[in-house]
Short mmCIF file of C-alpha atoms and ligand atoms in Angstrom, two decimals:
data_model
loop_
_atom_site.label_atom_id
_atom_site.label_comp_id
_atom_site.label_asym_id
_atom_site.label_seq_id
_atom_site.Cartn_x
_atom_site.Cartn_y
_atom_site.Cartn_z
CA UNK A 1 -7.40 69.66 -28.84
CA UNK A 2 -10.20 68.72 -26.52
CA UNK A 3 -13.01 66.15 -26.90
CA UNK A 4 -15.63 68.97 -27.60
CA UNK A 5 -13.68 70.46 -30.41
CA UNK A 6 -13.11 67.07 -32.06
CA UNK A 7 -16.80 66.27 -32.17
CA UNK A 8 -17.69 69.68 -33.54
CA UNK A 9 -15.05 69.27 -36.19
CA UNK A 10 -16.34 65.93 -36.97
CA UNK A 11 -19.91 67.30 -37.39
CA UNK A 12 -18.35 70.17 -39.70
CA UNK A 13 -16.41 67.46 -41.74
CA UNK A 14 -19.30 65.32 -42.21
CA UNK A 15 -21.49 68.32 -43.27
CA UNK A 16 -24.12 67.60 -40.59
CA UNK A 17 -23.38 71.10 -39.01
CA UNK A 18 -22.25 74.02 -41.26
CA UNK A 19 -19.84 76.44 -39.74
CA UNK A 20 -20.85 80.05 -39.89
CA UNK A 21 -17.79 81.52 -38.33
CA UNK A 22 -19.61 82.15 -34.94
CA UNK A 23 -19.44 79.82 -31.98
CA UNK A 24 -22.93 78.28 -31.39
CA UNK A 25 -24.43 79.50 -34.80
CA UNK A 26 -24.57 76.74 -37.25
CA UNK A 27 -26.28 75.58 -40.42
CA UNK A 28 -27.76 72.00 -40.47
CA UNK A 29 -27.58 69.43 -43.27
CA UNK A 30 -30.78 67.90 -44.69
CA UNK A 31 -29.79 64.64 -42.82
CA UNK A 32 -29.55 66.38 -39.49
CA UNK A 33 -32.87 68.00 -40.10
CA UNK A 34 -34.34 64.77 -40.97
CA UNK A 35 -33.38 63.27 -37.72
CA UNK A 36 -34.97 66.20 -35.80
CA UNK A 37 -38.08 65.71 -37.87
CA UNK A 38 -38.27 62.12 -37.11
CA UNK A 39 -37.65 62.60 -33.50
CA UNK A 40 -40.59 65.16 -33.40
CA UNK A 41 -42.95 62.63 -34.97
CA UNK A 42 -41.93 60.33 -32.09
CA UNK A 43 -42.79 63.01 -29.64
CA UNK A 44 -46.26 63.10 -31.59
CA UNK A 45 -46.55 59.53 -31.18
CA UNK A 46 -46.12 59.94 -27.32
CA UNK A 47 -48.01 62.95 -26.84
CA UNK A 48 -50.43 63.25 -29.61
CA UNK A 49 -53.34 61.41 -27.83
CA UNK A 50 -53.34 64.04 -25.16
CA UNK A 51 -54.92 66.45 -27.53
CA UNK A 52 -52.64 69.55 -26.99
CA UNK A 53 -53.41 72.69 -28.74
CA UNK A 54 -50.48 73.30 -31.23
CA UNK A 55 -49.33 76.81 -31.82
CA UNK A 56 -46.18 78.13 -33.59
CA UNK A 57 -44.54 81.35 -32.95
CA UNK A 58 -41.68 82.93 -34.64
CA UNK A 59 -38.28 83.06 -32.80
CA UNK A 60 -38.95 86.83 -31.86
CA UNK A 61 -41.39 87.76 -29.27
CA UNK A 62 -43.14 91.07 -28.12
CA UNK A 63 -40.56 93.03 -26.18
CA UNK A 64 -43.25 94.37 -23.61
CA UNK A 65 -44.22 90.68 -22.80
CA UNK A 66 -40.39 89.89 -22.53
CA UNK A 67 -39.92 92.93 -20.03
CA UNK A 68 -42.99 91.67 -18.09
CA UNK A 69 -41.77 88.03 -17.88
CA UNK A 70 -38.90 89.28 -15.66
CA UNK A 71 -36.32 87.38 -17.86
CA UNK A 72 -33.76 90.50 -17.50
CA UNK A 73 -33.77 90.10 -13.61
CA UNK A 74 -32.78 86.31 -13.72
CA UNK A 75 -30.94 85.97 -17.13
CA UNK A 76 -29.64 89.15 -18.56
CA UNK A 77 -26.44 87.39 -19.78
CA UNK A 78 -28.36 85.28 -22.04
CA UNK A 79 -30.87 87.64 -23.76
CA UNK A 80 -30.88 88.88 -27.30
CA UNK A 81 -32.58 92.03 -28.29
CA UNK A 82 -33.37 93.13 -31.91
CA UNK A 83 -32.15 96.68 -32.87
CA UNK A 84 -32.54 98.56 -36.08
CA UNK A 85 -31.34 101.60 -37.81
CA UNK A 86 -33.99 104.34 -37.33
CA UNK A 87 -31.97 107.42 -38.15
CA UNK A 88 -31.85 110.42 -40.75
CA UNK A 89 -30.02 110.48 -44.00
CA UNK A 90 -27.27 112.25 -42.05
CA UNK A 91 -27.22 109.35 -39.57
CA UNK A 92 -26.99 106.86 -42.36
CA UNK A 93 -23.83 108.73 -43.70
CA UNK A 94 -22.32 108.64 -40.41
CA UNK A 95 -23.05 104.93 -40.00
CA UNK A 96 -21.54 104.07 -43.28
CA UNK A 97 -18.45 106.27 -42.45
CA UNK A 98 -18.19 104.25 -39.09
CA UNK A 99 -18.33 100.92 -41.09
CA UNK A 100 -15.80 102.04 -43.41
CA UNK A 101 -13.17 102.88 -40.93
CA UNK A 102 -14.02 99.85 -38.71
CA UNK A 103 -15.57 101.84 -35.90
CA UNK A 104 -18.58 100.51 -34.02
CA UNK A 105 -21.53 101.17 -36.33
CA UNK A 106 -23.97 99.38 -34.06
CA UNK A 107 -24.04 101.88 -31.02
CA UNK A 108 -26.79 104.17 -32.48
CA UNK A 109 -29.07 101.16 -33.39
CA UNK A 110 -32.49 101.53 -31.76
CA UNK A 111 -34.25 98.97 -29.88
CA UNK A 112 -37.27 97.49 -31.84
CA UNK A 113 -40.54 95.97 -30.36
CA UNK A 114 -39.06 92.71 -30.64
CA UNK A 115 -36.71 90.48 -28.68
CA UNK A 116 -35.38 87.07 -29.59
CA UNK A 117 -37.46 84.34 -27.89
CA UNK A 118 -35.49 82.70 -24.90
CA UNK A 119 -37.59 79.65 -24.45
CA UNK A 120 -40.46 78.51 -26.74
CA UNK A 121 -43.34 78.77 -24.05
CA UNK A 122 -42.69 82.59 -23.37
CA UNK A 123 -45.11 84.08 -25.91
CA UNK A 124 -47.72 81.43 -24.74
CA UNK A 125 -48.64 82.82 -21.27
CA UNK A 126 -49.84 86.28 -22.43
CA UNK A 127 -51.80 84.66 -25.27
CA UNK A 128 -53.69 82.34 -23.00
CA UNK A 129 -54.41 85.17 -20.50
CA UNK A 130 -56.08 87.15 -23.11
CA UNK A 131 -58.64 84.33 -23.68
CA UNK A 132 -59.87 84.60 -20.19
CA UNK A 133 -60.37 81.91 -17.51
CA UNK A 134 -59.14 78.33 -18.12
CA UNK A 135 -61.69 75.46 -17.74
CA UNK A 136 -61.23 73.50 -14.45
CA UNK A 137 -59.92 70.64 -16.74
CA UNK A 138 -56.98 72.99 -17.61
CA UNK A 139 -55.11 73.68 -20.63
CA UNK A 140 -52.40 71.86 -22.71
CA UNK A 141 -50.37 73.32 -25.53
CA UNK A 142 -47.76 72.30 -27.90
CA UNK A 143 -45.12 74.60 -29.17
CA UNK A 144 -41.87 74.78 -31.01
CA UNK A 145 -39.66 77.69 -31.65
CA UNK A 146 -35.99 78.45 -32.37
CA UNK A 147 -34.76 80.15 -29.18
CA UNK A 148 -31.80 82.46 -28.72
CA UNK A 149 -29.45 82.41 -25.74
CA UNK A 150 -26.09 84.30 -25.75
CA UNK A 151 -23.96 81.49 -24.50
CA UNK A 152 -21.26 81.21 -27.40
CA UNK A 153 -19.43 77.83 -26.90
CA UNK A 154 -17.48 75.18 -28.93
CA UNK A 155 -19.55 72.58 -27.31
CA UNK A 156 -21.79 71.66 -30.16
CA UNK A 157 -24.53 70.85 -27.57
CA UNK A 158 -24.56 74.44 -26.43
CA UNK A 159 -25.65 76.69 -29.30
CA UNK A 160 -26.86 80.27 -29.50
CA UNK A 161 -29.91 79.61 -31.94
CA UNK A 162 -31.67 76.19 -31.17
CA UNK A 163 -35.02 74.63 -31.25
CA UNK A 164 -37.09 73.69 -28.32
CA UNK A 165 -40.20 71.62 -28.65
CA UNK A 166 -42.43 72.06 -25.58
CA UNK A 167 -45.68 70.96 -23.95
CA UNK A 168 -47.10 73.53 -21.45
CA UNK A 169 -49.74 72.36 -18.99
CA UNK A 170 -51.85 74.92 -16.98
CA UNK A 171 -54.34 73.85 -14.33
CA UNK A 172 -54.39 72.74 -10.66
CA UNK A 173 -51.34 71.84 -8.75
CA UNK A 174 -52.11 68.20 -8.87
CA UNK A 175 -52.97 68.24 -12.59
CA UNK A 176 -49.70 70.05 -13.70
CA UNK A 177 -47.54 67.95 -11.43
CA UNK A 178 -49.05 64.80 -12.70
CA UNK A 179 -48.37 66.04 -16.32
CA UNK A 180 -44.78 66.68 -15.42
CA UNK A 181 -44.29 63.18 -13.98
CA UNK A 182 -45.88 61.50 -16.86
CA UNK A 183 -43.47 63.15 -19.21
CA UNK A 184 -40.40 62.17 -17.11
CA UNK A 185 -41.66 58.53 -17.68
CA UNK A 186 -42.22 59.09 -21.31
CA UNK A 187 -38.92 60.81 -21.79
CA UNK A 188 -37.09 57.79 -20.34
CA UNK A 189 -39.15 55.50 -22.53
CA UNK A 190 -38.76 57.51 -25.63
CA UNK A 191 -34.85 57.75 -25.20
CA UNK A 192 -34.75 53.89 -24.55
CA UNK A 193 -36.60 53.42 -27.88
CA UNK A 194 -33.96 55.34 -29.83
CA UNK A 195 -31.03 53.46 -27.89
CA UNK A 196 -29.91 56.25 -25.61
CA UNK A 197 -29.18 55.79 -21.95
CA UNK A 198 -30.39 58.39 -19.67
CA UNK A 199 -30.68 59.71 -16.11
CA UNK A 200 -32.99 62.09 -14.68
CA UNK A 201 -31.64 64.55 -12.01
CA UNK A 202 -32.83 67.67 -10.16
CA UNK A 203 -31.38 70.93 -11.75
CA UNK A 204 -31.50 74.70 -11.64
CA UNK A 205 -31.44 77.49 -14.09
CA UNK A 206 -28.39 79.71 -14.60
CA UNK A 207 -29.72 82.70 -12.65
CA UNK A 208 -27.46 85.68 -12.74
CA UNK A 209 -25.16 86.92 -10.04
CA UNK A 210 -25.03 86.43 -6.39
CA UNK A 211 -28.63 86.77 -5.78
CA UNK A 212 -29.15 84.18 -8.56
CA UNK A 213 -27.32 81.73 -6.39
CA UNK A 214 -30.15 81.90 -3.95
CA UNK A 215 -32.77 81.53 -6.62
CA UNK A 216 -31.04 78.43 -8.04
CA UNK A 217 -30.75 76.93 -4.50
CA UNK A 218 -34.27 77.43 -3.82
CA UNK A 219 -35.34 75.95 -7.14
CA UNK A 220 -33.41 72.71 -6.30
CA UNK A 221 -34.56 72.55 -2.81
CA UNK A 222 -38.27 72.52 -4.09
CA UNK A 223 -37.60 70.13 -6.90
CA UNK A 224 -38.93 72.60 -9.42
CA UNK A 225 -36.64 71.64 -12.37
CA UNK A 226 -35.54 68.20 -13.49
CA UNK A 227 -33.49 67.46 -16.48
CA UNK A 228 -33.00 64.11 -18.51
CA UNK A 229 -29.38 63.74 -19.04
CA UNK A 230 -27.42 62.12 -21.97
CA UNK A 231 -23.71 61.99 -22.16
CA UNK A 232 -22.62 63.67 -25.38
CA UNK A 233 -19.45 65.52 -25.24
CA UNK A 234 -18.71 64.37 -21.66
CA UNK A 235 -19.61 61.46 -19.55
CA UNK A 236 -18.80 63.01 -16.30
CA UNK A 237 -20.92 65.96 -17.20
CA UNK A 238 -23.84 64.61 -19.30
CA UNK A 239 -26.08 67.08 -21.26
CA UNK A 240 -29.56 68.23 -20.57
CA UNK A 241 -31.65 67.06 -23.35
CA UNK A 242 -34.92 67.36 -21.81
CA UNK A 243 -36.23 69.61 -19.01
CA UNK A 244 -39.31 69.37 -16.65
CA UNK A 245 -40.15 72.63 -14.81
CA UNK A 246 -42.92 73.26 -12.34
CA UNK A 247 -43.59 76.95 -11.93
CA UNK A 248 -46.10 76.64 -9.10
CA UNK A 249 -48.55 79.48 -9.35
CA UNK A 250 -45.61 82.01 -10.16
CA UNK A 251 -46.41 82.32 -14.00
CA UNK A 252 -50.17 82.16 -13.30
CA UNK A 253 -49.87 85.14 -11.04
CA UNK A 254 -47.60 87.04 -13.18
CA UNK A 255 -49.68 86.68 -16.33
CA UNK A 256 -53.27 86.42 -14.86
CA UNK A 257 -53.87 83.01 -15.56
CA UNK A 258 -57.04 82.02 -13.59
CA UNK A 259 -59.16 78.72 -13.42
CA UNK A 260 -62.86 79.03 -13.70
CA UNK A 261 -63.27 78.84 -9.94
CA UNK A 262 -61.15 82.08 -9.65
CA UNK A 263 -57.91 80.19 -8.28
CA UNK A 264 -54.57 81.15 -10.01
CA UNK A 265 -53.50 78.44 -12.37
CA UNK A 266 -50.36 76.44 -11.79
CA UNK A 267 -48.23 75.79 -14.65
CA UNK A 268 -45.50 73.26 -15.83
CA UNK A 269 -43.60 72.84 -19.04
CA UNK A 270 -41.56 70.10 -20.65
CA UNK A 271 -38.94 70.91 -23.20
CA UNK A 272 -37.05 68.83 -25.72
CA UNK A 273 -33.95 70.34 -26.81
CA UNK A 274 -34.13 69.10 -30.54
CA UNK A 275 -30.55 69.84 -31.55
CA UNK A 276 -29.11 68.15 -28.38
CA UNK A 277 -31.09 65.11 -28.92
CA UNK A 278 -30.15 64.89 -32.56
CA UNK A 279 -26.37 65.33 -31.36
CA UNK A 280 -26.96 62.60 -28.67
CA UNK A 281 -28.20 60.29 -31.45
CA UNK A 282 -25.25 61.07 -33.88
CA UNK A 283 -22.71 60.76 -30.92
CA UNK A 284 -23.99 57.51 -29.83
CA UNK A 285 -24.87 55.68 -33.09
CA UNK A 286 -22.35 57.34 -35.32
CA UNK A 287 -22.45 60.17 -38.04
CA UNK A 288 -23.93 57.85 -40.77
CA UNK A 289 -27.53 57.34 -40.22
CA UNK A 290 -27.73 54.28 -42.41
CA UNK A 291 -25.36 52.53 -40.11
CA UNK A 292 -27.71 53.20 -37.06
CA UNK A 293 -29.03 50.03 -35.32
CA UNK A 294 -32.17 48.92 -37.22
CA UNK A 295 -34.20 49.04 -34.00
CA UNK A 296 -33.27 52.74 -33.72
CA UNK A 297 -34.03 53.44 -37.29
CA UNK A 298 -37.31 51.67 -36.87
CA UNK A 299 -38.37 53.71 -33.93
CA UNK A 300 -37.63 57.11 -35.80
CA UNK A 301 -38.59 56.17 -39.38
CA UNK A 302 -41.06 53.36 -38.95
P1 ATP B 401 -28.26 74.15 -19.53
O1 ATP B 401 -28.38 73.94 -18.05
O2 ATP B 401 -27.48 72.96 -20.33
O3 ATP B 401 -27.85 75.53 -19.81
P2 ATP B 401 -31.05 74.90 -19.36
O4 ATP B 401 -31.38 74.24 -18.17
O5 ATP B 401 -30.69 76.39 -19.39
O6 ATP B 401 -29.83 73.99 -20.13
P3 ATP B 401 -33.69 74.97 -20.31
O7 ATP B 401 -33.81 76.49 -19.99
O8 ATP B 401 -34.43 74.08 -19.46
O9 ATP B 401 -32.15 74.60 -20.58
O10 ATP B 401 -34.03 74.78 -21.79
C1 ATP B 401 -34.96 73.63 -22.23
C2 ATP B 401 -34.03 72.67 -23.19
O11 ATP B 401 -33.49 73.33 -24.19
C3 ATP B 401 -32.87 72.13 -22.42
O12 ATP B 401 -33.24 70.89 -21.80
C4 ATP B 401 -31.90 71.74 -23.29
O13 ATP B 401 -32.28 70.40 -24.01
C5 ATP B 401 -32.22 72.77 -24.46
N1 ATP B 401 -31.12 73.89 -24.56
C6 ATP B 401 -31.04 74.69 -23.44
N2 ATP B 401 -29.90 75.61 -23.88
C7 ATP B 401 -29.40 75.22 -25.04
C8 ATP B 401 -28.33 75.56 -25.86
N3 ATP B 401 -27.65 76.53 -25.45
N4 ATP B 401 -28.18 74.84 -27.02
C9 ATP B 401 -28.82 73.79 -27.43
N5 ATP B 401 -29.88 73.43 -26.52
C10 ATP B 401 -30.28 73.94 -25.37
ZN1 ZN B 402 -41.17 76.47 -20.87
#
């Protein structure tokens, strides 16, 4: 049995995660949720004074916006679409017969207008574009959403439905790169406060296919993505628990995000992987929260 399975098994045994029979799809106990809630309050403590506008979207987004985002060009392997039955009574009878004999009953399901949200910030860009030009002082937004990625795994830190808390900044190049740097500093400070050792490293997104290799290299060469890494299931390959992304003016140009002087807005986002952070805490400090170091409990529960 490998190390990953062992940690997942311990999480199931302790009840912190609840097995659903699907890799990467888990229930969470009240204790697990309490850790996430406490960590989110810590995020608020560090970021609250910046005055970000909070918004919460459901874990599904408008399919038209998803199509426009280009997600299927870069990450077709991760996307999840919502399909429904839209047939007649006869189609219904056929469907039930299919199910009865164990045939594929899903093949005639029709695409709905909803796809599963791949990253918390995706529904934001078209929403802000609709408002008109951004002030020269820019925009700052606070989002949190369950996100879907089709990457089944027995590594508990790689789930198919997980929560991402994000701050998204729009403005001039200087403004958004300063924003990203300040969160890299805060990220290190926050993790230190909860007793976790971290490193920050340049990273790339898992772009699909051979053409994707070039995109990934390009992203690295330009330092567009950094990750805050914490060892969870492997010391050799620590897990990305936060990411710091600079999109240059690519999202601004795609979504028509303009500043008052007519220039295209630059954007950056900072994402906290909430389950991964909770798992890092449980892995590092133990599965019993009451035995965590008092300094850590103090930082989380005051
Ligand atoms: P990885 O390289 O590990 O696949 P990523 O670079 O694709 O992660 P991002 O797209 O930057 O991740 O997502 C933002 C944050 O969401 C990550 O820093 C991570 O903490 C969290 N995250 C990403 N994928 C998962 C997942 N499958 N399960 C749990 N958390 C995740
Ligand atoms: Zn984002």
